Coordinates of C-alpha atoms and ligand atoms in Angstrom, one line a residue:
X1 CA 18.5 9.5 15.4
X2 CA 20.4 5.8 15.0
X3 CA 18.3 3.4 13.4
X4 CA 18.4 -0.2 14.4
X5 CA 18.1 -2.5 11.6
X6 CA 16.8 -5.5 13.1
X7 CA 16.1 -9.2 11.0
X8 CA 15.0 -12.5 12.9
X9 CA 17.0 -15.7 12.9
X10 CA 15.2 -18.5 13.7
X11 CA 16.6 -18.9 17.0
X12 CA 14.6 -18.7 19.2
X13 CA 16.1 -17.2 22.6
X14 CA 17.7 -14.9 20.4
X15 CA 14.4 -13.7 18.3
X16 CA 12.3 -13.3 21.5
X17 CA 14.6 -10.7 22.9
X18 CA 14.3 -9.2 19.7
X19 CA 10.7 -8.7 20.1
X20 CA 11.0 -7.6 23.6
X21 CA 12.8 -4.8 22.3
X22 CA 11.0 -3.8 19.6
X23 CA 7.4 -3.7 22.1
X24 CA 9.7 -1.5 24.5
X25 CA 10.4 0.6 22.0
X26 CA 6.8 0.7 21.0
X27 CA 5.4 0.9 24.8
X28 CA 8.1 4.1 25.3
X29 CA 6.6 6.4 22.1
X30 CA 9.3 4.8 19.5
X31 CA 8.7 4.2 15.7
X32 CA 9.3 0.9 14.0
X33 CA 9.0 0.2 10.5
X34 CA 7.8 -3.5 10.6
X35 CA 6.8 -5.4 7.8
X36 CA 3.4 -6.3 6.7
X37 CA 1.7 -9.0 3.8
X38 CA 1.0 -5.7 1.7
X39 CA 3.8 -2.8 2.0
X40 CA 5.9 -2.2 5.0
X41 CA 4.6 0.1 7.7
X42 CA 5.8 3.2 10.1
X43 CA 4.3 1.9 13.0
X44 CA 3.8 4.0 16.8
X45 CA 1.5 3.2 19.2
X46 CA -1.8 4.2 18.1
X47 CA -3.5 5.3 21.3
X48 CA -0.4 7.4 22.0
X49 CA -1.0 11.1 20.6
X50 CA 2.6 12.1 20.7
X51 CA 3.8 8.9 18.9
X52 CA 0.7 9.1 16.0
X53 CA 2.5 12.9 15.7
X54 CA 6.1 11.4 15.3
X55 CA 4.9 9.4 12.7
X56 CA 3.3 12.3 10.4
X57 CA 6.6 13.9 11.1
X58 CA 9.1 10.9 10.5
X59 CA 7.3 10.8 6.7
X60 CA 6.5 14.1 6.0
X61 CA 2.9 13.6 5.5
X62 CA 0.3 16.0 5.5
X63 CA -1.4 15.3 10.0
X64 CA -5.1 15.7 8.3
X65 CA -4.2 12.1 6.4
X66 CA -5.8 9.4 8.7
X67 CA -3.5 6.3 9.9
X68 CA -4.5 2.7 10.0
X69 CA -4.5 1.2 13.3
X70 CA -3.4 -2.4 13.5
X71 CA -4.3 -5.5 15.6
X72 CA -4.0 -9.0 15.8
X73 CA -6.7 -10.4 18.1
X74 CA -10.4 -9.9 17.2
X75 CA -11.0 -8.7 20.9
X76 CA -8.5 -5.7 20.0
X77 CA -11.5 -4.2 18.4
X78 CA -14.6 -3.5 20.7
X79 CA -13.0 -0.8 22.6
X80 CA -12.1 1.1 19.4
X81 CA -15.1 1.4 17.3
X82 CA -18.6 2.3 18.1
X83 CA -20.3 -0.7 16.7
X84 CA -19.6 -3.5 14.5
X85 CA -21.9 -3.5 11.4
X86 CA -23.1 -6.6 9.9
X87 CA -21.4 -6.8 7.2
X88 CA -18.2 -5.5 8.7
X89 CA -18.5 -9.0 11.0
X90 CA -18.8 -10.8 7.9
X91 CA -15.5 -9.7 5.8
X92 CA -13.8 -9.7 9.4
X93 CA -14.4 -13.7 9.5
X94 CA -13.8 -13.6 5.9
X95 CA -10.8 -11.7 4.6
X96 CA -8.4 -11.3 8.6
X97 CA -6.2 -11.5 9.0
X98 CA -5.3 -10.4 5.3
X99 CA -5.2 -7.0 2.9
X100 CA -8.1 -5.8 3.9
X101 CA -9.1 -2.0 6.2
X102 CA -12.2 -1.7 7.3
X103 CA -13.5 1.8 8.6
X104 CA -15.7 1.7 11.8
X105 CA -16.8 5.2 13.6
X106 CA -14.7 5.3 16.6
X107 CA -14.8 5.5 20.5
X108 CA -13.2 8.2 22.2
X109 CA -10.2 5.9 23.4
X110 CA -8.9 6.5 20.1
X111 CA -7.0 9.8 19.5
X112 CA -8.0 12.9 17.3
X113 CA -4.4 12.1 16.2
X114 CA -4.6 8.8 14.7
X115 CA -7.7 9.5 13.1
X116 CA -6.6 13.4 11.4
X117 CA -9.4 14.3 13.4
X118 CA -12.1 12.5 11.9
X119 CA -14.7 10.6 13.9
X120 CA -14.3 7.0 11.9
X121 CA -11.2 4.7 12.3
X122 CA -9.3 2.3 9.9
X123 CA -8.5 -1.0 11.4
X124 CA -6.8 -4.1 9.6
X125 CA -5.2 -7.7 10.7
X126 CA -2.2 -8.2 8.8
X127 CA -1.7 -12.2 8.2
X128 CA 2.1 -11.2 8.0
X129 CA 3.9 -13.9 10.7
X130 CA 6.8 -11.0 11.9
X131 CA 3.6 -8.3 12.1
X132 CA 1.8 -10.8 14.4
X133 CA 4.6 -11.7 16.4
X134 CA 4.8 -7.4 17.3
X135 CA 1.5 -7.1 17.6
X136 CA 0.9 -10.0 19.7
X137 CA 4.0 -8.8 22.1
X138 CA 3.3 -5.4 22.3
X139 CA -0.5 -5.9 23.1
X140 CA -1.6 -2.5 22.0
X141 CA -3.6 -1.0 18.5
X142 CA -0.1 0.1 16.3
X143 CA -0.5 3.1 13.9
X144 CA 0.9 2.5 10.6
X145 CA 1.0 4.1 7.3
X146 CA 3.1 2.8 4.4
X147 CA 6.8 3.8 5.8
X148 CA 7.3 5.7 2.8
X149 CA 8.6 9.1 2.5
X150 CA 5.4 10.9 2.0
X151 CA 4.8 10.7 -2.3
X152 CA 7.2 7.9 -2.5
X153 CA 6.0 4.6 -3.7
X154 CA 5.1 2.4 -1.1
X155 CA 8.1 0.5 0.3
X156 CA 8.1 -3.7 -0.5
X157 CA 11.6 -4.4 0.1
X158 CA 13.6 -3.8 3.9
X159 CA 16.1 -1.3 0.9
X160 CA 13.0 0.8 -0.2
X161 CA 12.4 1.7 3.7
X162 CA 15.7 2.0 4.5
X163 CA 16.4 4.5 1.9
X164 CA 13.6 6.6 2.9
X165 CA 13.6 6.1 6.9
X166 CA 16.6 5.7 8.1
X167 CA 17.8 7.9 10.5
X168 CA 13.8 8.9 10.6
X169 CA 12.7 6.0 13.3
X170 CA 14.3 3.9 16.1
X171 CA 14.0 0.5 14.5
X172 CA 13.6 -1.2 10.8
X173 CA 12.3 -4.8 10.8
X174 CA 14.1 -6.8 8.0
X175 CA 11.2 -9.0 6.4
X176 CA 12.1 -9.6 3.2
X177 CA 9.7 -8.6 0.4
X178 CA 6.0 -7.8 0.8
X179 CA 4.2 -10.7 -1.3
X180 CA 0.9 -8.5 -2.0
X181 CA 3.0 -5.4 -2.7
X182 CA 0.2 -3.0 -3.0
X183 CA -1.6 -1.4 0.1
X184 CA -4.9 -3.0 1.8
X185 CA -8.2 -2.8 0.0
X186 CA -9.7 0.4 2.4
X187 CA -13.8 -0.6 2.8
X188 CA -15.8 2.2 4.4
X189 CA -18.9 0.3 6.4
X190 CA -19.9 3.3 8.2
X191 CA -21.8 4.7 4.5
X192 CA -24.4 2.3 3.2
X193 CA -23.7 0.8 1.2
X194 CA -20.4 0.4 1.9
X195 CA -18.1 2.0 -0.4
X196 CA -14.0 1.0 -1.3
X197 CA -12.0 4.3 -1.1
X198 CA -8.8 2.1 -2.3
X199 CA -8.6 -0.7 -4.5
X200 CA -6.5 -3.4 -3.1
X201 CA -5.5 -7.5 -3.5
X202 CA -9.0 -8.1 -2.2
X203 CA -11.1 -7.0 -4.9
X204 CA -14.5 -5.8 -5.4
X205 CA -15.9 -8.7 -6.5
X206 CA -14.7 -10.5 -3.4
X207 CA -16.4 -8.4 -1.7
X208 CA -19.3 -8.1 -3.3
X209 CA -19.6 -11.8 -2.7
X210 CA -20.4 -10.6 1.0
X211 CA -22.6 -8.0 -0.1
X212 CA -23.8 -7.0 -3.8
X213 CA -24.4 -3.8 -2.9
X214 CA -20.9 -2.5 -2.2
X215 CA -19.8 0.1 -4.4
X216 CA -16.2 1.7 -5.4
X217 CA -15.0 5.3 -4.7
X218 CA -15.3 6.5 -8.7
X219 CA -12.6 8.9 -8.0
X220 CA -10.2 5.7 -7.3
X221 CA -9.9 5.1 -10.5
X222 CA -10.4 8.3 -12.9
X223 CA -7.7 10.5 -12.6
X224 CA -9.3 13.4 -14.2
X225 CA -13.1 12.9 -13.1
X226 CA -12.2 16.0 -10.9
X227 CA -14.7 14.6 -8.2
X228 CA -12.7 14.6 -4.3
X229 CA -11.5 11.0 -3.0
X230 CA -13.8 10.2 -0.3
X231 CA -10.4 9.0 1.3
X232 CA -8.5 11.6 2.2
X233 CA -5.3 9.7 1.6
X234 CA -6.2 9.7 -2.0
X235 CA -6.4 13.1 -2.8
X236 CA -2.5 13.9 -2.3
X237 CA -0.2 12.5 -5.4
X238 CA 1.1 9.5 -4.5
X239 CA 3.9 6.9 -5.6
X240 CA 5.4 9.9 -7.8
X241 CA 8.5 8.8 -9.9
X242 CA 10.6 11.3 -10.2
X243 CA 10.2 10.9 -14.9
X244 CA 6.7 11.5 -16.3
X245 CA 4.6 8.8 -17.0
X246 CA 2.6 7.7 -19.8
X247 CA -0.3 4.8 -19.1
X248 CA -1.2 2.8 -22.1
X249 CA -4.5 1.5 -22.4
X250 CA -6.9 -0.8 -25.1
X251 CA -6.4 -4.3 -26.0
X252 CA -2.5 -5.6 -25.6
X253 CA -1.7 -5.5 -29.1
X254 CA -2.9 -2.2 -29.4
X255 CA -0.5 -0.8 -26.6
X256 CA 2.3 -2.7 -27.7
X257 CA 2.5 -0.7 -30.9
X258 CA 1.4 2.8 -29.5
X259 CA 4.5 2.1 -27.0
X260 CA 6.7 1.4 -29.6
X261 CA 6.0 4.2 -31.4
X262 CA 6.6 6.2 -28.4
X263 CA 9.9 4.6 -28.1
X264 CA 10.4 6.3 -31.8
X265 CA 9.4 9.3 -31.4
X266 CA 11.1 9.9 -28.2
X267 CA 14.8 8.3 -29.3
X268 CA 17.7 10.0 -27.9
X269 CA 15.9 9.7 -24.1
X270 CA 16.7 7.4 -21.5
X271 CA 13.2 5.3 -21.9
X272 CA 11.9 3.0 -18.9
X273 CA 9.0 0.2 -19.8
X274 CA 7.2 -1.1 -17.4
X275 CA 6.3 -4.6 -19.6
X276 CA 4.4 -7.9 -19.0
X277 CA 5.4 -11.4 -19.2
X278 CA 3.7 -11.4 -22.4
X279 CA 5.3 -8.4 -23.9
X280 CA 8.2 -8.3 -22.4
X281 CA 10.6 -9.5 -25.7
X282 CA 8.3 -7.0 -28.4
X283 CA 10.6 -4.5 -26.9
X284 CA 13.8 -5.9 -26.4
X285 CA 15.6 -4.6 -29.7
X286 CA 13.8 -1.0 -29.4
X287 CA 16.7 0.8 -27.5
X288 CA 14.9 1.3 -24.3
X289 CA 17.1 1.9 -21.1
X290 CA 15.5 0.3 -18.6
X291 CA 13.1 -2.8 -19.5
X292 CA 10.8 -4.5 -17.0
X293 CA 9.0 -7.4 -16.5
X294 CA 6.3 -6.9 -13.7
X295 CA 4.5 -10.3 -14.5
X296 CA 2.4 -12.5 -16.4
X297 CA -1.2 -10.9 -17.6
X298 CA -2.9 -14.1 -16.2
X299 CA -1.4 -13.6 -13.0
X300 CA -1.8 -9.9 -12.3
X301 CA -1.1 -10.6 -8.0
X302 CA 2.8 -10.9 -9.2
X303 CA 2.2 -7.3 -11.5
X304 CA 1.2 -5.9 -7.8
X305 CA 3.5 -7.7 -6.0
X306 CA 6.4 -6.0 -8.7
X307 CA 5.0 -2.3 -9.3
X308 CA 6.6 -0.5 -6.6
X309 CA 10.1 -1.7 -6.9
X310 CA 9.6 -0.9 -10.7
X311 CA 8.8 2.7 -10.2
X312 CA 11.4 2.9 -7.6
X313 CA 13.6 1.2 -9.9
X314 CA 12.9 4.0 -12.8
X315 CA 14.4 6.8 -10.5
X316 CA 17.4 4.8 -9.6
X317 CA 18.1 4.9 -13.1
X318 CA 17.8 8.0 -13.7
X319 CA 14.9 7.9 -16.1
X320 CA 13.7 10.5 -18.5
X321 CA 10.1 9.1 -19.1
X322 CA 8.3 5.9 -18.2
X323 CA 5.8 4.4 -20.6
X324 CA 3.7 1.6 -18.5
X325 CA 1.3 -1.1 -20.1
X326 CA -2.0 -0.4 -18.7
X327 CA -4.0 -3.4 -17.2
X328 CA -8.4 -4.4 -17.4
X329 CA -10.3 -2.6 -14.5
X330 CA -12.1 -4.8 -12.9
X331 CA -10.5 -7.7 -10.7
X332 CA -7.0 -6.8 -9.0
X333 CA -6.1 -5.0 -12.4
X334 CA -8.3 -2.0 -11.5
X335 CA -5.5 -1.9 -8.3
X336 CA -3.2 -1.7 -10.2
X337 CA -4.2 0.7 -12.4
X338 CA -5.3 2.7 -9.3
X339 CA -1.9 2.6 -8.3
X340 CA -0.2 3.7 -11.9
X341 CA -2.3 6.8 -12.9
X342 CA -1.0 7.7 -9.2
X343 CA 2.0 7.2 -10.6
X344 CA 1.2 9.3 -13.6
X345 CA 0.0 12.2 -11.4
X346 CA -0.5 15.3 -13.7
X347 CA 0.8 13.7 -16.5
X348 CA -1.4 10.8 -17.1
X349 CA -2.6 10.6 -20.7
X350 CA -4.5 7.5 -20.6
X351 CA -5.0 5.9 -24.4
X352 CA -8.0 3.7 -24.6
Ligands
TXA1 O1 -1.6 -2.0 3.4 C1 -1.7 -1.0 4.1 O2 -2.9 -0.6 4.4 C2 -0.5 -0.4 4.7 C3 0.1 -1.3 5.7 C4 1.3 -0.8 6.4 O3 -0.8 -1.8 6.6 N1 -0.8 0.9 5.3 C5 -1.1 2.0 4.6 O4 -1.4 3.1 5.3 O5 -1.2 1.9 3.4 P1 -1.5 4.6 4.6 O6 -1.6 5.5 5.8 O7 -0.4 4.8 3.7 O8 -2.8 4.5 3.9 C6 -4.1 4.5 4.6 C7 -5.2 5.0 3.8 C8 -5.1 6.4 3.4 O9 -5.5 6.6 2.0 C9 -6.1 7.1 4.4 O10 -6.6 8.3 3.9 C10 -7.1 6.0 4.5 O11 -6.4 4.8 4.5 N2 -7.8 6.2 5.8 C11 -7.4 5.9 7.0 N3 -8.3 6.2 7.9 C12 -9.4 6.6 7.3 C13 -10.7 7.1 7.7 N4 -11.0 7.1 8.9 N5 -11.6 7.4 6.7 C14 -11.2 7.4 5.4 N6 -10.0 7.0 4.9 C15 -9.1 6.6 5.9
MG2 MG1 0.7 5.4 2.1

């Protein structure tokens, strides 16, 4: 299949026949990777079983994994869900457009294949200006997942997708790099009290500022509590580098010197270290291949907004092992370290 690789200019004639083309394309069954504020996404139309199909196929994923369906205009909503719980309104009003899913039981407009067959949807308003722009043209509900090769990391820049998808989908929207860089906090109001299945940018604590009672998925975070995901998305092993990986945990000092000693005992491989601002130079003279800076500790949105490429980065390189600074859990840091014991599939040997 030839894959358009399509970037807007600023002019305006020009950028609105863009758009025309890309909610044809849309309208007709097509795939376009677009981007979003979080990751970019494989998107299809969502009310369209044979498109929601072409997406599971175009990534390789697993057609029992749920998609995201998503809209731009808070009217987009009643006809897909069932009701609109309280507190569902209130992080609506709050947090869209923005990272945030929110998981409604769904009306039958919505197909068994958007959904893998479950009877709740995911819905989310992405603030990203190109995303609206689509949304708003083609006027329909778009299914998305992260337009990824299934256990790929999530793609941030327009290179990570086209990598992956090319050749896989009619169009690829050139946006530039996703600023959140991690996928949407996923809230589940159809349980009570609601629950998070995935850790995102908006944390637990904002939303417990809606409503105290709203808990976290336990599984998110404990790699080996051997409990199921309640999202089914989180079962499979996701954001794999190619190397093993080794998270570090305990107060910064502590993992700066179990690292280093890693380093040692491992000479003679190619070493990647996924560093922080604050850390970055204890390791400059240790002989490590690839060194990385994802960020400063005191602003752990830019460690999100870096991981992906990083782990990307690693196989690239070639890497023989990874050795990644673990972050606090609570705040956006428990994201992020949602997101690296992922990384660390089987081999995560979390030091605390
Ligand atoms: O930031 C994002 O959410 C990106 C961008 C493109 O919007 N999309 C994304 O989609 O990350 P995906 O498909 O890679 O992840 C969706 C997650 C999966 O873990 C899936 O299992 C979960 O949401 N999910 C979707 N529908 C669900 C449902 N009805 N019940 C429980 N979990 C659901
Ligand atoms: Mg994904």
């Amino acid at each position: 299949m030839k894959t358009d690789i399509i970037k807007f200019t600023n002019d305006k004639k020009d950028d609105k026949n863009k758009l025309k083309k890309i909610a044809n394309t849309l309208r007709k069954g097509g795939l376009v990777v677009f981007p979003t504020e979080t990751v970019y996404g494989l998107g299809g139309n969502g009310l369209d079983k044979a498109a929601c199909k072409k997406i599971y196929e175009a990534k390789g994923r697993p057609s029992d994994n749920p998609l995201i369906l998503h809209i731009v205009e808070f009217n987009q909503i009643e006809e897909l869900v069932e009701e609109i719980p309280e507190v569902a309104k209130k992080c609506m009003v709050k947090f869209w457009p923005g990272p945030l899913t929110i998981i409604f039981r769904r009306s039958d407009l919505v197909p068994d294949e958007a959904t893998g067959g479950l009877d709740t949807v995911a819905i989310r308003m992405p603030s990203n200006e190109i995303a609206h722009e689509i949304l708003k043209e083609v006027n329909l509900p778009i299914a998305a997942p992260s337009a990824n090769l299934s256990g790929r990391p999530s793609p941030t820049e327009t290179e990570h997708v086209i990598k992956d998808l090319k050749g896989r989908v009619d169009i690829i929207v050139d946006g530039g790099h996703s600023i959140v860089g991690i996928e949407s906090t996923v809230l589940d109001v159809t349980v009570d009290p609601p629950m998070i299945l995935r850790p995102g940018r908006i944390t637990l604590e904002d939303l417990q500022e809606i409503d105290s009672r709203i808990k976290i998925d336990s599984a998110t975070i404990d790699a080996k509590s051997g409990e199921a995901p309640k999202s089914p998305g989180q079962k499979y092993k996701h954001y794999a580098p190619k190397a093993p990986a080794i998270c570090f945990g305990g107060g910064l000092d502590k993992i700066i010197t179990e690292i280093k000693k890693n380093i040692k005992e491992n000479k003679g491989k190619k070493i990647a270290v996924l560093a922080s601002e604050e850390s970055y130079d204890e390791y400059k003279n240790e002989g490590v291949h690839l060194l990385l800076n994802l960020g400063s500790r005191e602003h752990l949105e830019d460690v999100a907004s870096n991981l992906f490429s990083a782990l990307r980065q690693c196989d690239e390189e070639n890497v023989d092992i990874i050795f990644a600074e673990g972050y606090e859990l609570r705040g956006i840091g428990l994201s992020i370290m949602n997101r690296l014991l992922k990384a660390c599939g089987g081999k995560v040997v979390m030091r605390i």
